[in-house]
Coordinates of N, CA, C and O in Angstrom, one line a residue:
M1 N 13.8 -14.1 -13.0 CA 14.0 -12.7 -13.5 C 15.4 -12.3 -13.3 O 16.2 -12.8 -12.6
A2 N 15.7 -11.4 -14.1 CA 17.2 -11.1 -14.3 C 17.5 -10.3 -13.1 O 16.8 -9.9 -12.2
D3 N 18.9 -10.1 -13.0 CA 19.5 -9.5 -11.7 C 19.8 -8.0 -12.1 O 20.6 -7.5 -11.3
F4 N 19.3 -7.3 -13.2 CA 19.4 -6.0 -13.4 C 19.2 -5.5 -12.1 O 18.2 -5.7 -11.4
P5 N 19.9 -4.3 -11.7 CA 21.0 -3.7 -12.1 C 22.1 -4.1 -11.3 O 22.7 -3.1 -10.4
D6 N 22.8 -5.1 -11.6 CA 24.0 -5.6 -11.1 C 25.1 -4.6 -10.9 O 25.6 -4.2 -11.9
G7 N 25.4 -4.1 -9.7 CA 26.6 -3.4 -9.3 C 26.2 -1.7 -9.4 O 27.0 -1.0 -9.3
L8 N 25.1 -1.5 -9.9 CA 24.7 0.0 -9.9 C 23.9 0.3 -8.7 O 22.9 -0.2 -8.2
R9 N 24.6 1.6 -8.0 CA 24.1 1.9 -6.8 C 23.3 3.1 -7.0 O 23.3 4.2 -7.8
Q10 N 22.5 3.5 -5.9 CA 21.7 4.9 -5.8 C 22.9 5.9 -5.7 O 23.7 5.6 -4.9
P11 N 22.5 6.9 -6.3 CA 23.5 8.1 -6.6 C 23.7 8.9 -4.9 O 24.7 9.6 -4.9
D12 N 22.7 9.0 -4.2 CA 22.8 9.8 -3.2 C 21.8 9.1 -1.9 O 21.4 8.1 -2.2
Q13 N 21.8 9.5 -0.6 CA 21.3 9.0 0.4 C 19.7 9.0 0.5 O 19.0 8.4 1.3
R14 N 19.1 9.8 -0.4 CA 17.6 9.8 -0.8 C 17.1 9.2 -1.7 O 15.8 9.2 -1.9
S15 N 17.6 8.5 -2.6 CA 17.2 8.0 -3.9 C 17.1 6.6 -4.0 O 17.0 5.9 -5.3
C16 N 17.1 5.9 -3.0 CA 16.8 4.5 -2.8 C 15.5 3.8 -3.6 O 15.7 2.9 -4.3
G17 N 14.3 4.5 -3.3 CA 13.3 4.3 -3.9 C 13.2 4.4 -5.2 O 12.6 3.6 -6.2
A18 N 13.9 5.5 -5.8 CA 14.0 5.9 -7.2 C 14.7 5.1 -7.9 O 14.4 4.4 -9.0
A19 N 16.0 4.6 -7.4 CA 16.7 3.3 -7.9 C 15.9 2.3 -8.0 O 16.3 1.7 -9.1
C20 N 15.2 1.9 -7.1 CA 14.4 0.5 -7.2 C 13.4 0.7 -8.5 O 13.2 -0.3 -9.1
L21 N 12.7 1.8 -8.6 CA 11.8 2.2 -9.5 C 12.7 1.9 -11.0 O 11.9 1.6 -12.1
V22 N 13.8 2.4 -11.2 CA 14.6 2.4 -12.2 C 14.8 1.0 -12.7 O 14.5 0.6 -13.9
A23 N 15.4 0.3 -11.7 CA 15.7 -1.1 -11.8 C 14.4 -2.0 -12.4 O 14.4 -2.7 -13.1
A24 N 13.0 -1.7 -11.7 CA 11.8 -2.3 -11.9 C 11.6 -2.1 -13.3 O 11.1 -2.8 -14.1
H25 N 11.8 -0.8 -13.7 CA 11.6 -0.6 -15.2 C 12.4 -1.1 -16.3 O 11.7 -1.7 -17.3
G26 N 13.6 -1.2 -15.9 CA 14.6 -1.9 -16.6 C 14.2 -3.6 -16.9 O 14.4 -4.1 -17.8
L27 N 13.9 -4.0 -15.8 CA 13.4 -5.4 -15.8 C 12.3 -5.7 -16.9 O 12.1 -6.8 -17.4
R28 N 11.2 -4.8 -16.8 CA 10.0 -4.9 -17.7 C 10.5 -4.6 -19.2 O 9.9 -5.3 -20.2
N29 N 11.4 -3.7 -19.3 CA 11.7 -3.3 -20.5 C 13.2 -3.2 -21.0 O 14.2 -2.5 -20.7
P30 N 13.6 -4.5 -21.6 CA 15.0 -4.8 -21.7 C 15.8 -3.8 -22.4 O 17.0 -3.4 -22.2
G31 N 15.2 -3.1 -23.5 CA 15.8 -1.8 -24.2 C 16.3 -0.8 -23.2 O 17.2 -0.1 -23.4
Y32 N 15.4 -0.6 -22.2 CA 15.8 0.4 -21.3 C 17.1 0.2 -20.4 O 17.8 1.0 -20.1
E33 N 17.2 -1.2 -20.2 CA 18.4 -1.5 -19.3 C 19.6 -1.1 -20.1 O 20.9 -0.7 -19.5
E34 N 19.6 -1.2 -21.2 CA 20.7 -0.8 -22.2 C 21.1 0.5 -22.1 O 22.3 1.0 -22.1
Q35 N 20.1 1.3 -21.8 CA 20.2 2.8 -21.8 C 21.0 3.2 -20.5 O 21.4 4.4 -20.5
V36 N 20.7 2.5 -19.3 CA 21.3 2.8 -17.9 C 22.4 1.6 -17.6 O 22.3 1.4 -16.6
D37 N 23.2 1.4 -18.4 CA 24.2 0.2 -18.4 C 25.4 0.9 -17.5 O 26.3 0.0 -17.1
S38 N 25.6 2.1 -17.5 CA 26.6 2.4 -16.5 C 26.2 3.4 -15.5 O 25.2 3.7 -15.3
Q39 N 27.2 3.5 -14.2 CA 26.7 4.2 -13.1 C 26.4 5.5 -13.4 O 25.4 6.3 -13.0
T40 N 27.1 6.2 -14.3 CA 26.6 7.6 -14.7 C 25.3 7.5 -15.4 O 24.6 8.6 -14.7
R41 N 24.8 6.8 -16.2 CA 23.7 6.9 -16.7 C 22.7 6.5 -15.8 O 21.5 7.0 -15.7
F42 N 22.8 5.4 -15.0 CA 22.0 5.0 -13.9 C 21.9 6.2 -13.0 O 20.6 6.4 -12.7
S43 N 22.8 6.8 -12.5 CA 22.5 7.8 -11.5 C 21.7 9.1 -12.0 O 20.9 9.5 -11.6
A44 N 22.0 9.3 -13.4 CA 21.1 10.5 -14.0 C 19.7 10.0 -13.9 O 18.8 10.8 -13.8
E45 N 19.5 8.8 -14.5 CA 18.0 8.3 -14.6 C 17.3 8.2 -13.2 O 16.2 8.6 -13.0
V46 N 18.1 7.9 -12.3 CA 17.6 7.6 -10.8 C 17.1 9.0 -10.4 O 16.1 9.2 -9.8
L47 N 18.3 10.1 -10.6 CA 17.9 11.3 -10.0 C 16.5 11.9 -10.7 O 15.6 12.7 -10.3
A48 N 16.5 11.7 -12.0 CA 15.3 12.2 -12.9 C 14.0 11.4 -12.5 O 13.0 12.0 -12.4
M49 N 14.2 10.3 -12.0 CA 12.8 9.5 -11.6 C 12.5 10.0 -10.1 O 11.2 10.2 -9.9
H50 N 13.5 10.3 -9.4 CA 13.1 10.9 -8.0 C 12.4 12.2 -8.1 O 11.5 12.5 -7.4
R51 N 12.8 13.1 -9.1 CA 12.1 14.4 -9.1 C 10.7 14.1 -9.8 O 9.7 14.8 -9.3
R52 N 10.6 13.1 -10.5 CA 9.2 12.8 -11.0 C 8.3 12.3 -10.1 O 7.1 12.8 -10.0
V53 N 8.8 11.2 -9.4 CA 7.9 10.6 -8.3 C 7.6 11.5 -7.1 O 6.7 11.0 -6.2
T54 N 8.4 12.7 -6.9 CA 8.2 13.4 -5.6 C 7.4 14.8 -6.3 O 7.2 15.7 -5.3
S55 N 7.0 14.8 -7.5 CA 6.3 15.9 -8.0 C 4.8 15.9 -7.7 O 4.2 15.0 -7.4
P56 N 4.1 17.0 -8.0 CA 2.7 17.2 -7.8 C 1.8 16.1 -8.5 O 0.5 16.0 -8.4
S57 N 2.3 15.6 -9.6 CA 1.5 14.9 -10.7 C 2.3 13.4 -10.6 O 3.5 13.3 -10.8
D58 N 1.6 12.3 -10.9 CA 2.1 11.0 -10.9 C 2.7 10.6 -12.3 O 2.3 11.4 -13.4
V59 N 3.0 9.5 -12.6 CA 3.4 8.9 -14.0 C 2.2 8.9 -14.9 O 2.4 9.3 -16.0
A60 N 1.1 8.8 -14.4 CA -0.1 9.0 -15.5 C -0.7 10.5 -15.6 O -1.7 10.7 -16.2
G61 N 0.0 11.4 -14.8 CA -0.6 12.7 -15.0 C -1.5 13.1 -13.8 O -2.0 14.2 -14.0
R62 N -2.0 12.2 -13.1 CA -2.8 12.5 -11.9 C -2.2 13.2 -10.9 O -1.1 13.1 -10.6
M63 N -3.1 13.9 -10.2 CA -2.4 14.7 -8.8 C -2.0 13.7 -7.7 O -2.8 12.7 -7.5
Q64 N -0.8 14.1 -7.1 CA -0.3 13.3 -5.9 C 0.0 14.3 -5.1 O 0.5 15.2 -5.3
L65 N 0.1 13.9 -3.8 CA 0.5 14.8 -2.7 C 2.1 15.0 -3.1 O 2.9 13.9 -3.2
P66 N 2.4 16.3 -3.1 CA 3.9 16.4 -3.5 C 4.7 16.0 -2.2 O 4.2 16.0 -1.2
W67 N 6.0 15.5 -2.5 CA 6.8 15.1 -1.2 C 8.1 15.7 -1.5 O 8.8 15.7 -2.5
P68 N 8.7 16.4 -0.3 CA 9.9 17.0 -0.4 C 10.8 15.6 -0.6 O 10.9 14.9 0.1
R69 N 11.8 15.8 -1.8 CA 13.1 14.8 -2.2 C 13.7 14.6 -0.7 O 14.3 13.5 -0.9
M70 N 14.2 15.4 0.1 CA 14.9 15.1 1.0 C 14.4 14.2 2.0 O 15.3 13.5 2.7
F71 N 13.2 13.7 1.8 CA 12.7 12.5 2.7 C 12.7 11.3 2.0 O 12.0 10.4 2.5
G72 N 13.2 11.2 0.7 CA 13.1 9.9 -0.1 C 11.9 9.8 -1.0 O 11.4 11.0 -1.5
T73 N 11.5 8.6 -1.1 CA 10.1 8.4 -2.0 C 9.2 8.0 -1.2 O 9.4 7.0 -0.6
P74 N 8.0 8.6 -1.5 CA 7.0 8.0 -0.6 C 6.2 6.8 -1.1 O 6.2 6.5 -2.3
P75 N 5.6 5.9 -0.2 CA 5.0 4.5 -0.9 C 4.1 4.8 -2.0 O 4.1 4.0 -2.8
W76 N 3.1 5.8 -1.7 CA 2.2 5.9 -3.0 C 2.9 6.2 -4.2 O 2.5 5.6 -5.5
A77 N 4.0 6.9 -4.1 CA 4.6 7.2 -5.5 C 5.0 5.8 -6.1 O 5.1 5.6 -7.2
V78 N 5.7 5.1 -5.1 CA 6.2 3.8 -5.8 C 5.3 2.8 -6.0 O 5.4 2.2 -7.3
E79 N 4.1 2.9 -5.5 CA 3.0 2.0 -5.8 C 2.5 2.5 -7.2 O 2.3 1.6 -8.1
R80 N 2.3 3.5 -7.4 CA 1.7 4.1 -9.0 C 2.8 4.0 -10.1 O 2.5 3.5 -11.0
Q81 N 4.0 4.3 -9.8 CA 5.1 4.0 -10.8 C 5.3 2.5 -10.9 O 5.5 2.1 -12.2
L82 N 5.2 1.5 -10.0 CA 5.3 0.1 -10.2 C 4.3 -0.2 -11.2 O 4.3 -1.1 -12.0
A83 N 3.0 0.1 -10.8 CA 1.7 -0.2 -11.5 C 1.7 0.2 -13.1 O 1.5 -0.4 -13.9
A84 N 2.3 1.5 -13.2 CA 2.5 1.9 -14.7 C 3.7 1.0 -15.4 O 3.4 0.7 -16.7
S85 N 4.8 0.8 -14.8 CA 5.9 0.1 -15.4 C 5.6 -1.3 -15.7 O 5.8 -2.1 -16.7
W86 N 4.5 -2.0 -14.9 CA 4.3 -3.4 -14.8 C 2.8 -3.7 -15.5 O 2.3 -4.8 -15.5
D87 N 2.1 -2.5 -15.7 CA 0.7 -2.7 -16.3 C -0.2 -3.3 -15.7 O -0.9 -4.3 -16.0
R88 N -0.2 -3.4 -14.3 CA -1.0 -4.0 -13.4 C -1.3 -3.2 -12.1 O -0.1 -2.4 -11.7
P89 N -2.5 -3.5 -11.2 CA -2.6 -2.8 -10.0 C -1.6 -3.2 -8.9 O -1.3 -4.4 -9.0
Y90 N -1.2 -2.3 -8.0 CA -0.4 -2.6 -7.0 C -1.0 -2.1 -5.7 O -1.8 -1.1 -5.8
A91 N -0.7 -2.6 -4.5 CA -1.0 -2.1 -3.3 C -0.2 -2.0 -2.1 O 0.9 -2.7 -2.3
T92 N -0.4 -1.1 -1.3 CA 0.5 -0.8 -0.3 C 0.0 -1.4 1.0 O -1.1 -1.4 1.4
Q93 N 0.9 -2.2 1.8 CA 0.5 -2.8 2.7 C 1.6 -2.7 4.0 O 2.7 -2.7 3.9
L94 N 0.8 -2.2 5.1 CA 1.9 -2.1 6.3 C 2.2 -3.4 7.0 O 1.4 -4.3 7.1
V95 N 3.6 -3.7 7.3 CA 4.0 -4.8 7.6 C 4.1 -4.8 9.2 O 3.7 -5.8 9.8
R96 N 4.2 -3.7 10.0 CA 4.2 -3.7 11.2 C 3.2 -4.1 12.0 O 1.9 -3.6 11.3
G97 N 3.1 -4.9 12.8 CA 2.0 -5.6 13.6 C 1.0 -6.7 12.6 O -0.1 -7.0 13.0
T98 N 1.7 -7.0 11.3 CA 0.8 -8.1 10.6 C 1.7 -9.5 11.0 O 3.0 -9.4 11.2
D99 N 1.4 -10.4 10.6 CA 2.0 -11.6 10.2 C 3.4 -11.6 9.3 O 3.0 -11.6 8.2
R100 N 4.4 -11.6 9.7 CA 5.6 -11.6 8.9 C 5.6 -12.8 8.0 O 6.1 -12.7 7.0
A101 N 5.4 -13.9 8.3 CA 5.3 -15.3 7.4 C 4.4 -14.9 6.4 O 4.6 -15.4 5.2
A102 N 3.3 -14.4 6.6 CA 2.2 -14.1 5.3 C 2.9 -13.0 4.5 O 2.6 -13.3 3.2
T103 N 3.4 -11.9 5.0 CA 4.1 -11.1 4.0 C 5.0 -11.7 3.4 O 5.4 -11.3 2.2
F104 N 6.1 -12.5 4.0 CA 7.0 -13.0 3.2 C 6.4 -14.0 1.9 O 7.0 -13.9 0.8
A105 N 5.3 -14.7 2.2 CA 4.8 -15.6 1.4 C 4.2 -14.8 0.2 O 4.4 -15.1 -0.9
R106 N 3.5 -13.6 0.6 CA 2.9 -12.8 -0.5 C 4.2 -12.0 -1.4 O 4.0 -12.0 -2.4
L107 N 5.4 -11.9 -1.0 CA 6.3 -11.3 -1.6 C 7.0 -12.5 -2.6 O 7.2 -12.1 -3.6
A108 N 7.1 -13.5 -2.0 CA 8.0 -14.5 -2.9 C 7.0 -14.9 -3.9 O 7.4 -15.6 -4.8
G109 N 5.4 -14.9 -3.7 CA 4.8 -15.3 -4.8 C 4.1 -14.4 -5.6 O 3.4 -14.6 -6.6
A110 N 4.8 -13.0 -5.5 CA 4.5 -12.0 -6.4 C 4.9 -12.3 -8.0 O 5.9 -12.8 -8.0
A111 N 3.9 -11.9 -8.7 CA 4.2 -12.1 -10.1 C 4.8 -10.9 -10.8 O 5.1 -11.1 -12.0
A112 N 5.4 -9.9 -10.0 CA 6.2 -8.9 -10.5 C 6.8 -8.4 -9.3 O 6.9 -8.7 -8.3
P113 N 8.0 -7.4 -9.6 CA 8.9 -7.0 -8.4 C 8.0 -6.2 -7.4 O 6.8 -5.7 -7.9
A114 N 8.6 -6.2 -6.2 CA 7.8 -5.4 -5.1 C 8.5 -4.6 -4.4 O 9.6 -4.9 -4.4
G115 N 8.1 -3.6 -3.9 CA 8.8 -2.7 -3.1 C 8.6 -3.1 -1.6 O 7.6 -3.5 -1.2
L116 N 9.8 -2.8 -0.9 CA 10.0 -3.1 0.5 C 10.6 -1.9 1.2 O 11.9 -1.6 1.0
Y117 N 10.0 -1.3 2.2 CA 10.5 -0.3 3.0 C 10.9 -0.9 4.2 O 10.0 -1.6 5.0
V118 N 12.2 -0.5 4.6 CA 12.9 -1.2 5.7 C 13.5 0.1 6.6 O 13.5 1.3 5.9
G119 N 13.6 -0.2 7.8 CA 14.1 1.1 8.6 C 14.3 0.5 10.1 O 14.7 -0.8 10.3
S120 N 14.5 1.4 11.0 CA 14.6 1.2 12.5 C 13.3 0.8 13.1 O 12.2 0.7 12.3
G121 N 13.2 0.9 14.3 CA 12.0 0.5 15.0 C 11.0 1.8 15.1 O 9.9 1.7 15.4
W122 N 11.7 2.9 14.7 CA 11.0 4.1 14.8 C 10.4 4.7 13.5 O 9.4 5.1 13.3
L123 N 11.3 4.4 12.4 CA 11.0 5.3 11.0 C 11.3 4.0 9.9 O 12.3 3.5 9.9
P124 N 10.4 4.0 8.9 CA 11.1 3.5 7.8 C 12.1 4.4 7.0 O 12.0 5.7 6.9
R125 N 13.2 3.8 6.6 CA 14.3 4.7 6.2 C 15.0 4.3 4.8 O 15.9 5.1 4.4
H126 N 14.5 3.1 4.0 CA 15.3 2.7 3.0 C 14.4 1.9 2.1 O 13.7 1.3 2.7
V127 N 14.4 1.8 0.8 CA 13.7 1.3 -0.2 C 14.4 0.0 -0.9 O 15.7 0.5 -1.1
V128 N 14.1 -1.2 -1.0 CA 14.8 -2.3 -1.7 C 13.7 -2.6 -2.6 O 12.3 -2.5 -2.4
L129 N 14.2 -3.5 -3.7 CA 13.1 -4.2 -4.6 C 13.5 -5.6 -4.6 O 14.3 -6.1 -4.7
V130 N 12.2 -6.2 -4.0 CA 12.1 -7.6 -4.2 C 11.7 -8.3 -5.6 O 10.9 -7.8 -6.2
L131 N 12.9 -8.8 -6.1 CA 12.9 -9.2 -7.4 C 12.0 -10.5 -7.6 O 11.1 -10.6 -8.6
D132 N 12.2 -11.4 -6.9 CA 11.3 -12.7 -6.8 C 11.7 -13.5 -5.5 O 12.6 -13.0 -4.7
G133 N 11.1 -14.8 -5.4 CA 11.4 -15.6 -4.1 C 10.7 -16.9 -4.4 O 9.9 -17.3 -5.5
D134 N 11.0 -17.6 -3.5 CA 10.3 -19.0 -3.2 C 10.2 -19.2 -1.8 O 10.2 -18.3 -1.1
D135 N 9.9 -20.4 -1.4 CA 9.4 -20.6 0.1 C 10.6 -20.4 1.0 O 10.3 -20.4 2.2
E136 N 11.8 -20.5 0.3 CA 12.9 -20.4 1.3 C 13.6 -19.1 1.4 O 14.1 -18.6 2.4
A137 N 13.6 -18.3 0.2 CA 14.4 -16.8 0.2 C 13.7 -15.8 -0.7 O 13.1 -16.3 -1.6
L138 N 13.9 -14.6 -0.6 CA 13.8 -13.5 -1.5 C 15.0 -13.2 -2.2 O 16.0 -13.2 -1.5
R139 N 15.0 -12.7 -3.4 CA 16.1 -12.2 -4.0 C 15.6 -10.6 -4.2 O 14.7 -10.4 -4.5
V140 N 16.6 -9.9 -3.6 CA 16.3 -8.4 -3.3 C 17.4 -7.7 -3.9 O 18.6 -7.9 -3.6
Y141 N 17.0 -6.5 -4.6 CA 18.1 -5.6 -5.2 C 18.0 -4.4 -4.1 O 17.0 -3.9 -3.7
E142 N 19.5 -4.5 -3.5 CA 19.6 -3.4 -2.5 C 20.4 -2.2 -3.1 O 21.6 -2.5 -3.4
P143 N 19.8 -1.2 -3.3 CA 20.3 0.0 -4.3 C 21.4 0.7 -3.4 O 22.4 1.3 -4.0
A144 N 21.6 0.5 -1.8 CA 22.7 1.2 -1.4 C 24.2 0.5 -1.7 O 25.1 1.2 -2.0
G145 N 24.1 -0.8 -2.0 CA 25.2 -1.6 -2.2 C 25.5 -1.9 -3.7 O 26.4 -2.3 -4.2
G146 N 24.3 -1.7 -4.3 CA 24.1 -1.9 -6.0 C 24.3 -3.5 -6.1 O 24.9 -4.0 -7.2
R147 N 23.6 -4.2 -5.3 CA 23.9 -5.8 -5.4 C 22.5 -6.4 -5.1 O 21.7 -5.8 -4.5
V148 N 22.3 -7.7 -5.6 CA 21.2 -8.3 -5.3 C 21.5 -9.4 -4.1 O 22.7 -9.9 -4.3
E149 N 20.8 -9.3 -3.2 CA 21.1 -10.2 -1.8 C 19.9 -11.3 -1.8 O 18.9 -11.1 -2.2
R150 N 20.3 -12.3 -0.9 CA 19.3 -13.4 -0.5 C 18.8 -12.9 1.0 O 19.7 -12.8 1.8
V151 N 17.6 -13.0 1.1 CA 17.1 -12.9 2.2 C 16.1 -14.0 2.6 O 15.1 -14.3 2.1
D152 N 16.8 -14.8 3.4 CA 16.0 -16.0 3.9 C 14.8 -15.9 4.6 O 14.5 -14.8 5.4
R153 N 13.7 -16.8 4.6 CA 12.6 -16.7 5.3 C 12.7 -16.5 6.8 O 12.1 -15.7 7.4
D154 N 13.7 -17.2 7.4 CA 13.7 -17.1 8.9 C 14.2 -15.6 9.1 O 13.9 -15.1 10.2
R155 N 15.2 -15.2 8.5 CA 15.7 -13.8 8.6 C 14.7 -12.7 8.5 O 14.4 -11.9 9.4
F156 N 13.8 -13.0 7.6 CA 12.6 -11.8 7.4 C 11.7 -12.2 8.5 O 11.2 -11.1 9.0
T157 N 11.2 -13.3 8.8 CA 10.3 -13.4 10.0 C 10.7 -13.0 11.2 O 9.9 -12.6 12.1
A158 N 12.2 -13.2 11.3 CA 12.6 -12.8 12.7 C 12.9 -11.1 12.9 O 13.1 -10.8 13.9
G159 N 12.7 -10.5 11.7 CA 13.0 -9.1 11.7 C 14.4 -8.6 11.7 O 14.7 -7.6 12.2
E160 N 15.4 -9.7 11.0 CA 17.0 -9.4 10.9 C 17.2 -9.4 9.5 O 17.6 -10.0 9.0
L161 N 16.6 -8.2 8.8 CA 16.9 -8.0 7.5 C 18.1 -7.6 6.9 O 18.8 -8.1 6.0
S162 N 18.7 -6.7 7.8 CA 20.1 -6.1 7.5 C 20.3 -5.8 6.0 O 21.0 -6.2 5.2
L163 N 19.3 -4.9 5.6 CA 19.2 -4.4 4.2 C 19.6 -2.8 4.3 O 18.9 -2.2 4.8
G164 N 20.6 -2.6 3.8 CA 21.2 -1.3 3.8 C 21.3 -0.9 5.1 O 21.3 0.5 5.4
G165 N 21.7 -1.6 6.0 CA 22.0 -1.6 7.4 C 20.6 -1.3 8.3 O 20.6 -1.1 9.6
W166 N 19.5 -1.6 7.8 CA 18.2 -1.5 8.3 C 17.5 -3.0 8.6 O 17.6 -3.8 7.7
D167 N 16.9 -3.1 9.6 CA 16.4 -4.7 9.8 C 14.7 -4.8 10.0 O 14.3 -5.7 9.7
V168 N 14.1 -3.6 10.0 CA 12.6 -3.7 10.5 C 11.8 -3.6 9.1 O 11.9 -2.3 8.4
A169 N 11.0 -4.5 8.7 CA 10.2 -4.1 7.6 C 8.9 -3.3 8.0 O 8.4 -3.5 8.9
W170 N 8.6 -2.2 6.9 CA 7.3 -1.3 7.3 C 6.3 -1.5 6.4 O 5.3 -1.5 6.8
F171 N 6.7 -1.4 5.2 CA 5.7 -1.4 4.1 C 5.9 -2.3 3.2 O 7.3 -2.6 2.7
V172 N 5.2 -3.2 2.3 CA 5.5 -3.7 1.1 C 4.4 -3.2 0.0 O 3.3 -2.7 0.4
I173 N 4.8 -2.8 -1.2 CA 4.1 -2.5 -2.1 C 4.2 -3.9 -3.3 O 5.4 -3.9 -4.0
V174 N 3.0 -4.5 -3.5 CA 3.0 -5.6 -4.1 C 1.8 -5.7 -5.2 O 0.9 -4.8 -5.1
P175 N 2.0 -6.5 -6.3 CA 0.9 -6.5 -7.0 C -0.5 -6.8 -6.4 O -0.4 -7.8 -5.5
D176 N -1.4 -6.1 -6.8 CA -2.7 -6.3 -6.0 C -3.5 -7.4 -6.9 O -4.1 -7.1 -7.9
V177 N -3.8 -8.6 -6.1 CA -4.4 -9.6 -7.0 C -5.9 -9.7 -6.6 O -6.7 -10.3 -7.3
T178 N -6.4 -8.7 -5.9 CA -7.9 -8.5 -5.7 C -8.6 -7.5 -6.7 O -9.7 -7.5 -6.8
R179 N -7.7 -6.9 -7.5 CA -8.4 -5.9 -8.7 C -8.1 -6.7 -9.8 O -7.4 -7.4 -10.2

């Protein structure tokens, strides 16, 4: 999978989820990538995406729980937007309290990008986009730094993610193979 959006950063402290959604949409739609090829254009699209995914209706026009933008992007909005962009069902899975090795394998084997919420031991605070992976590592778009990073299996299973300054995996939003 491509490394879009190399060098493009989230425009503020609350739009990491929206930045990941813009990146995921660009991966699926190469013409869209050309539309957001500068930081200025990327920032404008991320802020527009953030308004859309926190609104009372989702990408398909269905009602969703509105969410204050100051709290970032809710997992259900990431799930619905990824499903629309990639034309397949997605599911949200809580990572805390589960087998991290199994979660790593699910992310590495995903047939499309996946969302990953990371944070402190108390709260999820940041969203990154898992681009792809293999048995050894995941390739992750980290929107705070605007770069693609490698997260190896041992680091993931040990809970030492260091993504955007956060170590603890909270949620994953992955293609749902059961539907």
